[in-house]
Amino acid sequence: MDLPLLDWLKKYTFPLEQSYSSLNFAEKIYPIVVNHLLSCGTTTAVYFATIHLEASEFLAKIVQLKGQRGFIGKVNMDRKDPEISETYGETTESSVKNTEKFVEYVLNLKHESTDKSCLVTPIITPRFAISCSSELLNSLGEIAEKYNIPIQSHLSENTEEIATVSKLFPHLANYTSVYDHHNLLNHRTIMAHGVHLSPQERKLLKERNVGISHCPNSNFTLCSGVCNVRQLLDEGIKVGLGTDISGGFSKSILDSIRNASIASRTIYMSSKTSDKDFPPLTLSELTYLATMGGAQLVNLENVIGNFTVGKEFDALLIDPEAERSPIHIVDELDTIHRIFEKFMFLGDERNIKAVFVKGCKVSGTDITNLETNKYDEKLLAKFYINYN
Ligand SMILES: Nc1nc2[nH]cnc2c(=O)[nH]1
């Protein structure tokens, strides 16, 4: 938590990621990561693995075995810039070759899966423009097109990063154009952050129908800046929420919801006196970002994201009165709406009794003895309608 993005990557992130050259290390850590995410209610996750083929394949396998919906990216980085990293990286040739191998491995997991329950998809993952050569970015665009698969990267997170990108790609208009120039922007692209986008960049993102993963905890922790989500939404850009572990220190989307709320209030306070203000995100909007917003980013808005009849059942069973619950319910005062709000701002894993993905319980405690009629079903239905 002591350094800005580029120094943080060099000092902490790249050395840690290098540990995943050992499959043993990946086998020890990844199952814990996936378990943690499921227990805090992440039914769909988009992962940046590392540059290592075997470890990335292992992550995909674990996500599949544990029943999570997952978009898994083998990270690509062939530019060993002494300012950023002299040791952690790959050659262009091995990056391209291993990416194709990885994509085929993950697609085969789907084909081999007998019960059709494999919910894992490969995602093309150039780390960011700074760590990739033009040749590599071009090849990654071609692979994404060949296999018709999504793309993710980082965009416009920190001002020093933006300046470095413009030095490396002086002939291109801005950071967003670098990805566009290499055919990496389309409706299946997710860009993390987008904190410092210019109006021209936002226009391009909208035209290409790219989604932004808003990771406010990370943006605060690395002092990257505050993303104006209201402005992105007003301009018709898709936004979902991310944790950006470990740029952000929390693994929970509930934390991301809370930090998104604070970020939007920060923007509001500094915009109030100017010509255009940006009102804070409401609870409904925050709920949307954490559910349908995310579903839109991964192009699954017709499959998951809310409880419309016909969609697949990805859901959390919340017990606001669980043992050691951080929420206190006052029967005389707390409507279902207030209980929901308390959960969103105060709740945690102790309240998440069970997690379902495509109708299967993938995490949680025994729910056979639940008091199912504790909350009036009509109230729950009304509540659901209000939030959709
Ligand atoms: N937050 C964050 N930004 C990045 N930009 C390039 N790599 C990273 C990363 O690992 N985390």
Coordinates of C-alpha atoms and ligand atoms in Angstrom, one line a residue:
M1 CA 0.0 0.0 0.0
D2 CA 3.0 2.3 0.0
L3 CA 3.7 2.8 -3.7
P4 CA 1.9 4.0 -6.9
L5 CA 1.1 1.6 -9.7
L6 CA 4.3 1.2 -11.7
D7 CA 6.6 1.0 -8.6
W8 CA 4.1 -1.3 -6.9
L9 CA 4.1 -3.6 -9.9
K10 CA 7.9 -3.7 -10.0
K11 CA 8.5 -4.1 -6.3
Y12 CA 5.7 -6.5 -5.3
T13 CA 3.5 -7.8 -8.1
F14 CA 6.0 -9.1 -10.6
P15 CA 8.2 -10.9 -8.1
L16 CA 5.1 -12.5 -6.5
E17 CA 3.7 -13.5 -9.9
Q18 CA 7.1 -15.1 -10.8
S19 CA 6.3 -17.7 -8.0
Y20 CA 3.7 -19.2 -10.3
S21 CA 6.4 -20.5 -12.5
S22 CA 6.2 -23.4 -10.0
L23 CA 3.1 -25.4 -10.6
N24 CA 3.3 -26.6 -6.9
F25 CA 2.9 -23.0 -5.8
A26 CA -0.1 -22.5 -8.1
E27 CA -1.6 -25.8 -6.8
K28 CA -1.3 -24.5 -3.2
I29 CA -2.7 -21.0 -3.8
Y30 CA -5.3 -21.1 -6.5
P31 CA -7.8 -23.5 -4.8
I32 CA -7.7 -21.1 -1.8
V33 CA -8.3 -18.1 -4.0
V34 CA -11.3 -19.7 -5.7
N35 CA -12.8 -20.9 -2.4
H36 CA -12.4 -17.4 -0.9
L37 CA -14.1 -15.8 -3.9
L38 CA -17.0 -18.2 -3.8
S39 CA -17.5 -17.9 0.0
C40 CA -17.8 -14.2 -0.3
G41 CA -20.4 -14.6 -3.1
T42 CA -18.5 -14.1 -6.4
T43 CA -20.5 -16.3 -8.7
T44 CA -18.7 -15.1 -11.8
A45 CA -15.0 -14.0 -11.8
V46 CA -12.7 -12.6 -14.4
Y47 CA -9.2 -13.6 -13.6
F48 CA -5.8 -12.3 -14.6
A49 CA -3.6 -15.4 -13.9
T50 CA 0.2 -15.0 -14.7
I51 CA 2.4 -15.4 -17.8
H52 CA 2.8 -19.1 -16.9
L53 CA 1.0 -21.6 -19.1
E54 CA 0.8 -24.5 -16.6
A55 CA -0.3 -22.4 -13.7
S56 CA -2.9 -20.6 -15.8
E57 CA -4.3 -24.0 -17.0
F58 CA -4.5 -25.2 -13.4
L59 CA -6.5 -22.1 -12.4
A60 CA -9.0 -22.8 -15.2
K61 CA -9.3 -26.4 -14.1
I62 CA -9.9 -25.4 -10.4
V63 CA -12.5 -22.8 -11.4
Q64 CA -14.2 -25.5 -13.4
L65 CA -14.0 -28.1 -10.6
K66 CA -15.4 -25.7 -8.0
G67 CA -18.3 -24.7 -10.3
Q68 CA -17.6 -21.0 -10.6
R69 CA -18.3 -19.1 -13.8
G70 CA -14.9 -17.9 -14.8
F71 CA -13.1 -16.0 -17.5
I72 CA -9.5 -17.0 -17.2
G73 CA -6.6 -15.1 -18.8
K74 CA -3.0 -16.2 -19.2
V75 CA -1.3 -12.9 -18.9
N76 CA 0.8 -11.7 -21.9
M77 CA 3.9 -9.5 -21.5
D78 CA 6.9 -9.5 -23.9
R79 CA 8.3 -6.1 -23.2
K80 CA 11.0 -6.1 -20.5
D81 CA 11.3 -2.4 -19.8
P82 CA 14.0 -1.7 -17.2
E83 CA 11.7 0.9 -15.7
I84 CA 9.0 -1.7 -15.1
S85 CA 10.6 -5.2 -15.1
E86 CA 13.8 -6.6 -16.3
T87 CA 13.2 -10.2 -15.3
Y88 CA 9.4 -11.0 -15.4
G89 CA 8.3 -11.6 -19.0
E90 CA 8.3 -13.9 -22.0
T91 CA 9.4 -13.7 -25.6
T92 CA 6.9 -12.6 -28.2
E93 CA 7.0 -16.0 -29.8
S94 CA 6.4 -18.0 -26.6
S95 CA 3.7 -15.6 -25.4
V96 CA 1.7 -16.1 -28.7
K97 CA 2.3 -19.9 -28.7
N98 CA 1.4 -20.4 -25.1
T99 CA -1.7 -18.2 -25.4
E100 CA -3.1 -20.4 -28.2
K101 CA -2.3 -23.5 -26.2
F102 CA -4.0 -22.0 -23.2
V103 CA -7.1 -21.1 -25.2
E104 CA -7.4 -24.6 -26.7
Y105 CA -6.9 -26.1 -23.3
V106 CA -9.7 -24.1 -21.7
L107 CA -12.0 -24.6 -24.7
N108 CA -11.4 -28.4 -24.4
L109 CA -12.4 -28.3 -20.8
K110 CA -15.8 -27.3 -22.1
H111 CA -15.9 -29.9 -24.8
E112 CA -14.7 -32.7 -22.4
S113 CA -17.2 -31.8 -19.8
T114 CA -19.9 -34.5 -19.9
D115 CA -22.6 -32.7 -17.8
K116 CA -22.3 -29.4 -19.8
S117 CA -21.6 -27.6 -16.5
C118 CA -18.3 -26.2 -17.5
L119 CA -18.6 -22.5 -17.1
V120 CA -15.0 -21.6 -17.9
T121 CA -14.0 -19.4 -20.8
P122 CA -10.6 -18.2 -21.9
I123 CA -10.0 -14.5 -22.1
I124 CA -7.2 -12.8 -24.0
T125 CA -5.1 -10.9 -21.5
P126 CA -2.4 -8.4 -22.6
R127 CA -1.4 -7.1 -19.2
F128 CA -1.3 -3.5 -20.4
A129 CA 0.1 -1.6 -23.3
I130 CA 3.3 -0.9 -21.4
S131 CA 4.3 -4.5 -21.1
C132 CA 3.4 -5.6 -24.7
S133 CA 5.1 -5.0 -28.0
S134 CA 3.0 -3.9 -31.0
E135 CA 3.7 -7.3 -32.6
L136 CA 2.3 -9.1 -29.6
L137 CA -0.8 -6.9 -29.3
N138 CA -1.5 -7.6 -33.0
S139 CA -1.2 -11.3 -32.6
L140 CA -3.5 -11.3 -29.5
G141 CA -6.1 -9.4 -31.5
E142 CA -5.9 -12.1 -34.1
I143 CA -6.2 -14.9 -31.6
A144 CA -9.3 -13.3 -30.0
E145 CA -10.9 -13.0 -33.4
K146 CA -10.0 -16.5 -34.5
Y147 CA -11.5 -18.1 -31.4
N148 CA -14.2 -15.5 -30.9
I149 CA -13.3 -15.0 -27.3
P150 CA -13.2 -12.0 -24.9
I151 CA -10.3 -9.7 -24.2
Q152 CA -9.3 -7.9 -21.0
S153 CA -6.6 -5.5 -20.0
H154 CA -5.9 -2.4 -17.9
L155 CA -6.6 1.1 -19.2
S156 CA -5.8 4.6 -18.0
E157 CA -5.4 3.8 -14.3
N158 CA -2.6 6.2 -13.3
T159 CA -1.1 9.3 -14.8
E160 CA 2.5 8.0 -14.9
E161 CA 1.3 4.9 -16.7
I162 CA -0.5 7.1 -19.3
A163 CA 2.6 9.2 -19.9
T164 CA 4.7 6.0 -20.4
V165 CA 2.2 4.6 -22.9
S166 CA 2.3 7.8 -24.9
K167 CA 6.2 7.6 -25.0
L168 CA 6.0 4.0 -26.2
F169 CA 3.3 4.6 -28.8
P170 CA 4.0 8.2 -29.9
H171 CA 2.2 7.9 -33.2
L172 CA -1.1 7.0 -31.6
A173 CA -3.6 9.6 -30.3
N174 CA -4.1 8.2 -26.8
Y175 CA -4.0 5.1 -24.5
T176 CA -7.4 3.8 -25.7
S177 CA -6.3 4.1 -29.4
V178 CA -3.3 1.8 -28.7
Y179 CA -5.7 -1.1 -28.0
D180 CA -8.0 0.0 -30.8
H181 CA -5.1 0.1 -33.3
H182 CA -4.3 -3.5 -32.5
N183 CA -8.0 -4.7 -32.9
L184 CA -8.5 -5.3 -29.2
L185 CA -11.6 -3.2 -28.6
N186 CA -15.0 -4.7 -29.2
H187 CA -18.2 -5.6 -27.3
R188 CA -16.3 -8.5 -25.7
T189 CA -13.5 -6.3 -24.2
I190 CA -13.3 -5.5 -20.5
M191 CA -10.9 -2.8 -19.5
A192 CA -10.0 -2.4 -15.8
H193 CA -10.1 1.1 -14.3
G194 CA -10.6 3.8 -17.0
V195 CA -9.9 6.5 -14.3
H196 CA -8.4 9.2 -16.4
L197 CA -10.1 8.9 -19.8
S198 CA -10.4 11.9 -22.1
P199 CA -13.7 12.6 -23.9
Q200 CA -12.3 11.2 -27.1
E201 CA -11.3 8.0 -25.4
R202 CA -14.8 7.6 -23.8
K203 CA -16.4 8.2 -27.2
L204 CA -14.2 5.4 -28.7
L205 CA -15.0 3.0 -25.9
K206 CA -18.7 3.7 -26.4
E207 CA -18.4 3.2 -30.2
R208 CA -16.7 -0.1 -29.7
N209 CA -19.1 -1.1 -26.9
V210 CA -16.2 -1.8 -24.4
G211 CA -17.0 -2.4 -20.7
I212 CA -15.1 -0.8 -17.8
S213 CA -14.4 -2.8 -14.7
H214 CA -14.5 -0.2 -11.9
C215 CA -12.1 -1.2 -9.1
P216 CA -12.4 1.7 -6.5
N217 CA -10.6 0.0 -3.6
S218 CA -7.6 -0.4 -5.8
N219 CA -7.9 3.1 -7.2
F220 CA -7.9 4.5 -3.7
T221 CA -5.2 2.1 -2.3
L222 CA -2.7 2.8 -5.2
C223 CA -3.7 6.5 -5.2
S224 CA -4.5 6.1 -8.9
G225 CA -7.4 8.5 -8.9
V226 CA -11.2 8.5 -8.7
C227 CA -13.2 7.1 -11.6
N228 CA -16.3 9.1 -12.5
V229 CA -18.7 6.2 -13.0
R230 CA -21.7 8.5 -13.3
Q231 CA -20.1 10.1 -16.3
L232 CA -19.4 6.8 -17.9
L233 CA -23.0 5.6 -17.3
D234 CA -24.4 8.9 -18.6
E235 CA -22.4 8.5 -21.8
G236 CA -23.7 5.0 -22.3
I237 CA -20.5 3.0 -21.4
K238 CA -21.0 -0.4 -19.8
V239 CA -19.7 -0.5 -16.2
G240 CA -19.3 -3.4 -13.7
L241 CA -17.5 -3.8 -10.4
G242 CA -14.1 -5.4 -9.8
T243 CA -11.9 -6.0 -6.8
D244 CA -8.5 -5.9 -8.6
I245 CA -6.9 -8.2 -6.0
S246 CA -4.2 -7.3 -4.9
G247 CA -4.2 -3.7 -6.1
G248 CA -7.3 -3.6 -3.9
F249 CA -7.0 -5.2 -0.5
S250 CA -10.4 -6.8 -0.4
K251 CA -11.6 -9.9 -2.2
S252 CA -15.3 -9.0 -1.8
I253 CA -17.6 -7.3 -4.2
L254 CA -19.5 -6.0 -1.2
D255 CA -16.4 -4.0 -0.4
S256 CA -16.3 -2.8 -4.0
I257 CA -19.9 -1.7 -3.7
R258 CA -19.0 0.4 -0.7
N259 CA -15.9 1.9 -2.2
A260 CA -17.8 2.7 -5.4
S261 CA -20.3 4.5 -3.3
I262 CA -17.6 6.5 -1.6
A263 CA -15.8 7.2 -4.9
S264 CA -19.0 8.6 -6.4
R265 CA -19.5 10.8 -3.4
T266 CA -15.9 12.1 -3.7
I267 CA -16.6 12.9 -7.4
Y268 CA -19.9 14.6 -6.4
M269 CA -18.2 16.8 -3.7
S270 CA -15.6 18.0 -6.2
S271 CA -18.1 18.6 -9.0
K272 CA -20.8 20.3 -7.1
T273 CA -19.6 23.8 -7.7
S274 CA -18.8 23.3 -11.4
D275 CA -21.2 23.6 -14.4
K276 CA -22.0 19.9 -14.4
D277 CA -22.3 17.9 -11.2
F278 CA -22.3 14.1 -10.9
P279 CA -24.7 12.9 -8.2
P280 CA -23.6 10.0 -6.1
L281 CA -24.6 6.5 -7.1
T282 CA -27.7 5.3 -5.5
L283 CA -28.2 1.9 -3.8
S284 CA -30.2 0.7 -6.8
E285 CA -27.4 1.7 -9.1
L286 CA -24.7 0.1 -6.9
T287 CA -26.8 -3.1 -6.9
Y288 CA -27.1 -2.9 -10.6
L289 CA -23.3 -2.4 -11.1
A290 CA -22.6 -5.5 -8.9
T291 CA -25.1 -7.7 -10.8
M292 CA -26.4 -6.8 -14.2
G293 CA -23.5 -4.4 -14.8
G294 CA -21.0 -7.3 -14.4
A295 CA -23.2 -9.6 -16.5
Q296 CA -23.2 -7.1 -19.4
L297 CA -19.4 -6.9 -19.2
V298 CA -19.1 -10.6 -19.9
N299 CA -22.0 -10.5 -22.4
L300 CA -24.1 -12.8 -20.2
E301 CA -26.9 -10.3 -19.6
N302 CA -29.4 -12.7 -21.1
V303 CA -28.2 -15.6 -19.0
I304 CA -27.5 -14.2 -15.5
G305 CA -27.5 -10.8 -13.6
N306 CA -31.0 -10.9 -12.2
F307 CA -33.9 -13.3 -11.5
T308 CA -35.9 -12.9 -14.7
V309 CA -37.7 -16.1 -15.5
G310 CA -35.7 -18.2 -17.9
K311 CA -32.3 -17.1 -16.7
E312 CA -29.8 -19.4 -14.9
F313 CA -30.0 -19.4 -11.1
D314 CA -26.8 -17.6 -9.9
A315 CA -27.7 -16.4 -6.4
L316 CA -26.7 -15.8 -2.8
L317 CA -28.8 -16.9 0.1
I318 CA -28.5 -14.2 2.7
D319 CA -29.2 -14.6 6.4
P320 CA -29.2 -11.2 8.0
E321 CA -29.5 -12.8 11.4
A322 CA -26.7 -15.3 11.1
E323 CA -24.5 -16.2 14.0
R324 CA -22.1 -13.4 14.7
S325 CA -23.8 -11.3 12.1
P326 CA -22.4 -7.8 11.8
I327 CA -25.9 -6.6 11.1
H328 CA -28.4 -6.0 13.8
I329 CA -32.1 -6.2 12.8
V330 CA -34.7 -4.3 14.7
D331 CA -38.0 -6.0 13.9
E332 CA -40.1 -3.0 14.6
L333 CA -38.1 -0.7 12.3
D334 CA -36.4 -2.7 9.6
T335 CA -38.3 -3.2 6.4
I336 CA -36.9 -5.6 3.9
H337 CA -35.5 -2.6 2.0
R338 CA -33.6 -1.5 5.1
I339 CA -32.3 -5.0 5.8
F340 CA -31.0 -5.2 2.2
E341 CA -29.3 -1.8 2.6
K342 CA -27.7 -3.0 5.9
F343 CA -26.4 -6.1 4.2
M344 CA -25.0 -4.1 1.3
F345 CA -23.1 -1.7 3.6
L346 CA -22.4 -3.9 6.7
G347 CA -22.8 -7.5 5.8
D348 CA -20.1 -10.1 5.1
E349 CA -19.4 -13.8 4.5
R350 CA -21.1 -14.6 7.8
N351 CA -24.4 -13.6 6.3
I352 CA -23.9 -15.5 3.1
K353 CA -25.5 -18.9 3.9
A354 CA -25.1 -20.4 0.4
V355 CA -23.9 -19.5 -3.1
F356 CA -25.5 -20.9 -6.2
V357 CA -24.1 -21.0 -9.7
K358 CA -26.4 -22.3 -12.5
G359 CA -28.6 -23.8 -9.8
C360 CA -25.8 -25.7 -8.0
K361 CA -24.7 -24.9 -4.5
V362 CA -21.0 -24.1 -4.8
S363 CA -20.3 -22.7 -1.4
G364 CA -21.9 -22.3 2.0
T365 CA -23.3 -24.2 4.9
D366 CA -25.9 -26.8 5.2
I367 CA -29.2 -25.1 4.2
T368 CA -31.6 -28.1 4.6
N369 CA -33.0 -26.7 7.9
L370 CA -33.6 -23.1 6.8
E371 CA -36.6 -21.3 8.0
T372 CA -37.8 -20.6 4.4
N373 CA -40.9 -18.6 5.4
K374 CA -39.0 -16.2 7.7
Y375 CA -39.5 -13.3 5.3
D376 CA -42.8 -12.8 3.6
E377 CA -42.6 -14.0 0.0
K378 CA -44.7 -11.2 -1.3
L379 CA -42.4 -8.7 0.3
L380 CA -39.4 -10.4 -1.3
A381 CA -41.1 -10.3 -4.7
K382 CA -41.9 -6.6 -4.3
F383 CA -38.4 -5.9 -3.3
Y384 CA -37.1 -7.8 -6.3
I385 CA -39.3 -5.7 -8.6
N386 CA -38.1 -2.5 -7.1
Y387 CA -34.5 -3.4 -7.7
N388 CA -34.8 -4.3 -11.3
Ligands
LIG1 N1 -4.1 -2.7 -10.8 C1 -3.2 -3.2 -11.6 N2 -2.9 -2.5 -12.7 C2 -2.1 -3.1 -13.6 N3 -1.6 -2.6 -14.7 C3 -0.8 -3.5 -15.2 N4 -0.7 -4.6 -14.4 C4 -1.5 -4.4 -13.4 C5 -1.9 -5.1 -12.2 O1 -1.5 -6.2 -12.0 N5 -2.8 -4.5 -11.4

